Amino acid sequence: MTLSFDDKLARYAELLVRTGVNLPRGGKLLVQAPVEAAPLVRLVARAAYRAGATDVRVTYNDAHLGLALFEDGSDEAVDFLPDWHAAQREAMVADGYASIGIVGEDPSLLAGVDPERVARRSKRVAQAMKAISEATGGFQVNWTVAAMSTPAWAARVYPDLPEAEAVARLWDDIFAVTRADHTDPVAAWDAHLARLERLTAFLNGKQYAAIHLRSELGTDLTVGLAENHIWQGGAETAKNGIRGVPNLPTDEVFTAPHRERVDGVAVASKPLAARGQLIEGIRVRFEGGRAVEVSAERGEDTLRGLLDTDEGAARLGEIALVPASAPVSQRGTLFLNTLFDENAASHLAFGRCYPTNVGHGENPEALHAAGGNVSLIHVDWMIGTAETDVDGVTADGRREALMRGGEWVVG
């Protein structure tokens, strides 16, 4: 059966509600989306009400207002953020609102903006939203992040195509990697999530002391893992007892590194889109867990600004393993969007760890004692390739193959 675009979009909206946040009858939902997403948001609202939602709230954002702030706003305006901005979100978390975030921003919108202004604003927002970031990272409520095709994003991904064709091509990519083009997307996701669950069960049973990664690009990195670390991937159960899928798409299994036990060199396999800038050719040498040598062929100032955010920003908060055969990777496209590109390659994240990746990680003292990292930022960057080899390193130093040529050989 051939599905029309409208059919696929409706199934996609249903997928966000049923699989993404798994909204229960009587649940409440917050949708955060770019202004261009209004048609999709309306479908999400309908799907939520059909699922029995009692309330659906929507917050729209316009990235060009941020551009206006950086280009025409005073320093005072860049630093200003009203108290109610964070208080409103904190109240919604306390009231149990599930959250669907929809992304589709232009990855290079702020390319001509002073990176110092962007860094100041980003740090200000991160400080104000610290409690929300911790609640999200700790899965206090069920949430998911997904994407939509926008003209600006599509033009970056497919610059040689006319606008309408580029937007349609990007939608095809989104529907394919999220399985929204399947006859029964929910059933397709159930099978996929079962595979990820088997992998996390295997890795949690092993409790490796470290993970070693090597690639043809020059990556030769040993990532010590936090004590009592927990591998996660696919579906997660929030503190409210609801099991959902935080990222659509998702093909990763991930855990927390020990903040002081990362050594060697990591070389990026894909550009990183961060703070409205494109950072390319990243190479980092770690010593004792900290990035001690950092370079990039493009966007190095932005990268250094990220790592200067706070003490934990130059350390790792996540290691994630993704096979080269993952659907996003098989599309053969660089999406310039972390949600997609992180599901095309194994990756690391600068900054804070997820407390759920560490046993008793919700306790700050226990998290610190286990080696978990704390920071205002969490920035994923991709290092995996189709020739990457990954080993698990046992406490007595033995290496066991996990991936060869970018593919799982276990689980």
Tab-separated table of C-alpha atoms in Angstrom, residues 33-340:
chain	number	residue	atom	x	y	z
A	33	ALA	CA	8.221	23.475	18.206
A	34	PRO	CA	9.387	25.973	15.589
A	35	VAL	CA	6.667	28.163	14.097
A	36	GLU	CA	6.949	26.242	10.818
A	37	ALA	CA	5.743	23.099	12.606
A	38	ALA	CA	2.157	24.268	13.154
A	39	PRO	CA	0.548	21.701	10.773
A	40	LEU	CA	2.405	18.839	12.499
A	41	VAL	CA	1.654	20.229	15.963
A	42	ARG	CA	-2.079	20.276	15.185
A	43	LEU	CA	-1.913	16.599	14.248
A	44	VAL	CA	0.019	15.851	17.443
A	45	ALA	CA	-2.658	17.641	19.481
A	46	ARG	CA	-5.399	15.590	17.826
A	47	ALA	CA	-3.486	12.364	18.449
A	48	ALA	CA	-2.989	13.372	22.086
A	49	TYR	CA	-6.659	14.104	22.634
A	50	ARG	CA	-7.594	10.801	20.987
A	51	ALA	CA	-5.236	9.129	23.463
A	52	GLY	CA	-7.197	10.743	26.299
A	53	ALA	CA	-5.122	13.840	27.076
A	54	THR	CA	-6.728	16.371	29.395
A	55	ASP	CA	-4.559	19.277	28.240
A	56	VAL	CA	-2.218	20.083	25.347
A	57	ARG	CA	-0.061	23.207	25.583
A	58	VAL	CA	2.121	24.512	22.765
A	59	THR	CA	5.160	26.793	22.855
A	60	TYR	CA	6.358	28.006	19.467
A	61	ASN	CA	9.819	29.408	18.857
A	62	ASP	CA	11.279	31.390	15.974
A	63	ALA	CA	15.041	31.080	15.516
A	64	HIS	CA	15.111	34.372	13.617
A	65	LEU	CA	14.131	36.182	16.814
A	66	GLY	CA	17.353	34.840	18.305
A	67	LEU	CA	19.239	36.124	15.277
A	68	ALA	CA	17.636	39.544	15.801
A	69	LEU	CA	18.742	39.505	19.447
A	70	PHE	CA	22.367	38.773	18.569
A	71	GLU	CA	22.573	41.229	15.671
A	72	ASP	CA	20.556	44.151	17.050
A	73	GLY	CA	20.165	43.581	20.790
A	74	SER	CA	22.212	45.278	23.488
A	75	ASP	CA	24.503	43.372	25.829
A	76	GLU	CA	21.830	43.817	28.488
A	77	ALA	CA	19.276	42.145	26.220
A	78	VAL	CA	21.615	39.220	25.511
A	79	ASP	CA	22.036	38.667	29.257
A	80	PHE	CA	18.362	39.136	30.179
A	81	LEU	CA	16.022	36.229	30.874
A	82	PRO	CA	12.843	36.698	32.948
A	83	ASP	CA	12.393	34.491	35.996
A	84	TRP	CA	9.064	33.182	34.726
A	85	HIS	CA	10.792	31.602	31.711
A	86	ALA	CA	12.183	28.775	33.820
A	87	ALA	CA	9.466	28.886	36.490
A	88	GLN	CA	6.763	28.054	33.952
A	89	ARG	CA	8.592	24.950	32.743
A	90	GLU	CA	9.417	23.874	36.282
A	91	ALA	CA	5.733	24.133	37.193
A	92	MET	CA	4.754	21.986	34.206
A	93	VAL	CA	7.291	19.306	35.154
A	94	ALA	CA	5.981	19.352	38.721
A	95	ASP	CA	2.457	18.976	37.332
A	96	GLY	CA	3.486	15.929	35.299
A	97	TYR	CA	3.335	17.332	31.768
A	98	ALA	CA	4.958	15.064	29.202
A	99	SER	CA	7.028	16.914	26.614
A	100	ILE	CA	7.420	16.579	22.850
A	101	GLY	CA	10.181	18.718	21.372
A	102	ILE	CA	10.225	19.213	17.603
A	103	VAL	CA	13.428	20.437	15.947
A	104	GLY	CA	14.219	21.613	12.443
A	105	GLU	CA	16.431	24.648	12.812
A	106	ASP	CA	18.857	26.029	10.243
A	107	PRO	CA	22.215	24.637	11.459
A	108	SER	CA	24.120	27.673	10.171
A	109	LEU	CA	21.693	30.472	11.012
A	110	LEU	CA	24.131	32.135	13.414
A	111	ALA	CA	27.246	31.608	11.289
A	112	GLY	CA	27.872	35.348	10.991
A	113	VAL	CA	27.210	36.159	14.636
A	114	ASP	CA	29.907	36.891	17.227
A	115	PRO	CA	30.398	33.488	18.926
A	116	GLU	CA	31.145	35.213	22.244
A	117	ARG	CA	27.620	36.681	22.309
A	118	VAL	CA	26.120	33.299	21.489
A	119	ALA	CA	28.218	31.651	24.206
A	120	ARG	CA	27.105	34.236	26.787
A	121	ARG	CA	23.443	33.750	25.922
A	122	SER	CA	23.737	29.971	25.872
A	123	LYS	CA	25.370	29.933	29.295
A	124	ARG	CA	22.732	32.309	30.689
A	125	VAL	CA	19.910	30.103	29.437
A	126	ALA	CA	21.644	26.944	30.670
A	127	GLN	CA	22.031	28.423	34.145
A	128	ALA	CA	18.387	29.486	34.272
A	129	MET	CA	17.161	26.128	32.972
A	130	LYS	CA	19.482	24.000	35.120
A	131	ALA	CA	16.636	22.468	37.129
A	132	ILE	CA	14.761	21.594	33.943
A	133	SER	CA	17.862	20.033	32.389
A	134	GLU	CA	18.366	17.927	35.496
A	135	ALA	CA	14.709	16.879	35.536
A	136	THR	CA	14.884	15.953	31.859
A	137	GLY	CA	18.184	14.095	32.190
A	138	GLY	CA	16.814	12.278	35.228
A	139	PHE	CA	13.594	11.349	33.374
A	140	GLN	CA	11.318	12.909	35.974
A	141	VAL	CA	8.635	12.929	33.276
A	142	ASN	CA	8.279	11.208	29.922
A	143	TRP	CA	9.618	13.209	26.972
A	144	THR	CA	10.711	12.795	23.388
A	145	VAL	CA	12.505	14.828	20.728
A	146	ALA	CA	11.737	14.456	17.024
A	147	ALA	CA	12.287	16.439	13.831
A	148	MET	CA	10.389	18.068	11.014
A	149	SER	CA	11.510	19.209	7.588
A	150	THR	CA	11.813	22.970	7.204
A	151	PRO	CA	12.945	24.942	4.138
A	152	ALA	CA	16.020	26.321	5.937
A	153	TRP	CA	17.205	22.941	7.228
A	154	ALA	CA	16.389	21.153	3.958
A	155	ALA	CA	18.374	23.743	2.001
A	156	ARG	CA	21.466	22.944	4.088
A	157	VAL	CA	21.060	19.188	3.683
A	158	TYR	CA	20.186	19.290	-0.040
A	159	PRO	CA	21.657	22.575	-1.330
A	160	ASP	CA	21.490	21.534	-4.990
A	161	LEU	CA	17.735	20.864	-5.013
A	162	PRO	CA	14.889	23.356	-5.472
A	163	GLU	CA	13.270	24.282	-2.150
A	164	ALA	CA	10.106	22.189	-2.512
A	165	GLU	CA	12.058	19.135	-3.641
A	166	ALA	CA	14.586	19.519	-0.820
A	167	VAL	CA	11.824	19.769	1.795
A	168	ALA	CA	10.102	16.681	0.373
A	169	ARG	CA	13.371	14.709	0.278
A	170	LEU	CA	14.097	15.555	3.911
A	171	TRP	CA	10.584	14.507	4.912
A	172	ASP	CA	11.192	11.174	3.158
A	173	ASP	CA	14.348	10.771	5.249
A	174	ILE	CA	12.497	11.554	8.472
A	175	PHE	CA	9.650	9.162	7.723
A	176	ALA	CA	12.089	6.389	6.788
A	177	VAL	CA	14.394	6.563	9.810
A	178	THR	CA	11.488	6.917	12.254
A	179	ARG	CA	9.601	4.055	10.566
A	180	ALA	CA	6.591	6.327	10.038
A	181	ASP	CA	6.381	4.991	6.470
A	182	HIS	CA	5.706	1.460	7.752
A	183	THR	CA	2.210	0.021	7.613
A	184	ASP	CA	2.314	-0.309	11.412
A	185	PRO	CA	4.988	2.063	12.770
A	186	VAL	CA	4.276	1.180	16.408
A	187	ALA	CA	4.818	-2.542	15.782
A	188	ALA	CA	8.017	-1.787	13.850
A	189	TRP	CA	9.288	0.205	16.813
A	190	ASP	CA	8.416	-2.568	19.259
A	191	ALA	CA	10.681	-4.970	17.339
A	192	HIS	CA	13.509	-2.431	17.112
A	193	LEU	CA	13.329	-1.573	20.806
A	194	ALA	CA	13.549	-5.262	21.715
A	195	ARG	CA	16.896	-5.457	19.879
A	196	LEU	CA	18.271	-2.443	21.765
A	197	GLU	CA	17.061	-3.938	25.038
A	198	ARG	CA	19.035	-7.130	24.363
A	199	LEU	CA	22.196	-5.078	23.764
A	200	THR	CA	21.840	-3.037	26.944
A	201	ALA	CA	21.172	-6.201	28.956
A	202	PHE	CA	24.362	-7.766	27.563
A	203	LEU	CA	26.512	-4.712	28.317
A	204	ASN	CA	25.061	-4.232	31.786
A	205	GLY	CA	25.829	-7.846	32.550
A	206	LYS	CA	29.463	-7.349	31.514
A	207	GLN	CA	30.150	-4.180	33.545
A	208	TYR	CA	33.282	-3.370	31.549
A	209	ALA	CA	35.852	-1.118	33.203
A	210	ALA	CA	36.389	0.770	29.943
A	211	ILE	CA	35.536	0.965	26.260
A	212	HIS	CA	38.289	1.285	23.658
A	213	LEU	CA	37.588	2.777	20.217
A	214	ARG	CA	39.864	2.877	17.188
A	215	SER	CA	39.121	4.226	13.701
A	216	GLU	CA	40.923	4.883	10.436
A	217	LEU	CA	40.537	8.636	11.035
A	218	GLY	CA	42.929	8.559	13.968
A	219	THR	CA	40.668	7.860	16.925
A	220	ASP	CA	42.500	5.761	19.514
A	221	LEU	CA	40.623	6.340	22.735
A	222	THR	CA	40.090	4.539	26.013
A	223	VAL	CA	36.959	5.635	27.848
A	224	GLY	CA	36.868	4.474	31.456
A	225	LEU	CA	33.306	3.940	32.641
A	226	ALA	CA	31.689	5.279	35.792
A	227	GLU	CA	31.373	2.933	38.736
A	228	ASN	CA	28.001	1.160	38.767
A	229	HIS	CA	27.338	2.474	35.262
A	230	ILE	CA	24.112	1.581	33.493
A	231	TRP	CA	23.759	1.175	29.736
A	232	GLN	CA	20.529	2.524	28.293
A	233	GLY	CA	19.014	2.679	24.848
A	234	GLY	CA	15.685	2.730	23.079
A	235	ALA	CA	12.811	2.935	25.523
A	236	GLU	CA	13.233	4.409	28.996
A	237	THR	CA	10.933	4.368	32.006
A	238	ALA	CA	10.490	7.792	33.564
A	239	LYS	CA	10.183	8.388	37.296
A	240	ASN	CA	6.422	8.683	36.776
A	241	GLY	CA	6.360	5.047	35.634
A	242	ILE	CA	5.649	5.761	31.967
A	243	ARG	CA	7.864	4.044	29.410
A	244	GLY	CA	8.627	6.060	26.286
A	245	VAL	CA	11.321	6.699	23.686
A	246	PRO	CA	13.269	9.936	24.315
A	247	ASN	CA	14.678	10.234	20.779
A	248	LEU	CA	12.965	9.476	17.481
A	249	PRO	CA	14.978	8.120	15.719
A	250	THR	CA	17.256	6.187	18.056
A	251	ASP	CA	19.795	3.458	17.360
A	252	GLU	CA	22.235	4.113	20.198
A	253	VAL	CA	23.088	2.385	23.425
A	254	PHE	CA	24.854	4.726	25.813
A	255	THR	CA	26.316	5.099	29.279
A	256	ALA	CA	28.366	7.425	31.493
A	257	PRO	CA	32.161	7.655	31.282
A	258	HIS	CA	34.231	8.216	34.399
A	259	ARG	CA	35.097	11.899	34.261
A	260	GLU	CA	38.769	11.273	35.165
A	261	ARG	CA	39.462	8.092	33.172
A	262	VAL	CA	39.429	9.077	29.505
A	263	ASP	CA	42.751	8.981	27.653
A	264	GLY	CA	43.814	9.157	24.023
A	265	VAL	CA	42.687	10.857	20.838
A	266	ALA	CA	39.207	11.242	19.363
A	267	VAL	CA	38.681	12.489	15.808
A	268	ALA	CA	35.225	13.536	14.626
A	269	SER	CA	33.717	11.648	11.709
A	270	LYS	CA	31.001	14.244	11.037
A	271	PRO	CA	30.613	18.004	11.495
A	272	LEU	CA	28.914	19.262	14.634
A	273	ALA	CA	26.144	21.852	14.444
A	274	ALA	CA	26.178	23.826	17.707
A	275	ARG	CA	25.137	27.334	18.722
A	276	GLY	CA	24.062	28.093	15.183
A	277	GLN	CA	27.529	27.323	13.838
A	278	LEU	CA	29.040	24.399	11.958
A	279	ILE	CA	32.165	22.909	13.568
A	280	GLU	CA	34.229	20.669	11.286
A	281	GLY	CA	37.379	18.580	11.607
A	282	ILE	CA	37.306	18.207	15.385
A	283	ARG	CA	40.321	16.528	16.980
A	284	VAL	CA	40.663	16.213	20.753
A	285	ARG	CA	43.308	14.640	22.954
A	286	PHE	CA	42.198	13.584	26.421
A	287	GLU	CA	44.376	13.089	29.446
A	288	GLY	CA	42.997	12.077	32.829
A	289	GLY	CA	39.495	12.638	31.520
A	290	ARG	CA	40.020	16.221	30.387
A	291	ALA	CA	40.333	17.611	26.857
A	292	VAL	CA	43.898	18.964	26.930
A	293	GLU	CA	44.383	19.577	23.185
A	294	VAL	CA	41.509	20.789	21.019
A	295	SER	CA	41.424	21.757	17.359
A	296	ALA	CA	38.908	22.127	14.552
A	297	GLU	CA	39.289	22.963	10.880
A	298	ARG	CA	36.252	25.234	11.082
A	299	GLY	CA	34.413	26.742	14.050
A	300	GLU	CA	37.231	26.227	16.556
A	301	ASP	CA	36.294	29.370	18.502
A	302	THR	CA	32.767	28.051	18.972
A	303	LEU	CA	34.101	24.677	20.097
A	304	ARG	CA	36.445	26.283	22.607
A	305	GLY	CA	33.588	28.447	23.841
A	306	LEU	CA	31.564	25.329	24.544
A	307	LEU	CA	34.413	23.713	26.463
A	308	ASP	CA	34.980	26.881	28.498
A	309	THR	CA	31.387	26.899	29.786
A	310	ASP	CA	32.405	25.395	33.130
A	311	GLU	CA	34.871	22.893	34.628
A	312	GLY	CA	32.890	19.863	33.494
A	313	ALA	CA	32.392	21.040	29.915
A	314	ALA	CA	35.828	19.783	28.806
A	315	ARG	CA	35.120	16.294	30.151
A	316	LEU	CA	32.827	13.575	28.840
A	317	GLY	CA	29.308	12.826	30.012
A	318	GLU	CA	28.338	10.133	27.510
A	319	ILE	CA	29.684	7.405	25.284
A	320	ALA	CA	27.224	5.937	22.784
A	321	LEU	CA	27.629	3.030	20.397
A	322	VAL	CA	25.762	3.022	17.075
A	323	PRO	CA	26.181	0.533	14.200
A	324	ALA	CA	27.147	1.777	10.742
A	325	SER	CA	24.102	-0.074	9.383
A	326	ALA	CA	21.685	2.123	11.363
A	327	PRO	CA	18.881	3.581	9.192
A	328	VAL	CA	20.186	7.159	9.494
A	329	SER	CA	23.643	6.046	8.368
A	330	GLN	CA	22.188	4.096	5.454
A	331	ARG	CA	20.516	7.217	4.096
A	332	GLY	CA	24.032	8.366	3.161
A	333	THR	CA	23.234	11.953	4.096
A	334	LEU	CA	24.826	14.373	6.530
A	335	PHE	CA	21.841	15.924	8.307
A	336	LEU	CA	23.699	18.645	10.238
A	337	ASN	CA	21.378	17.921	13.152
A	338	THR	CA	22.548	16.098	16.265
A	339	LEU	CA	19.314	14.135	16.734
A	340	PHE	CA	19.893	12.499	13.355
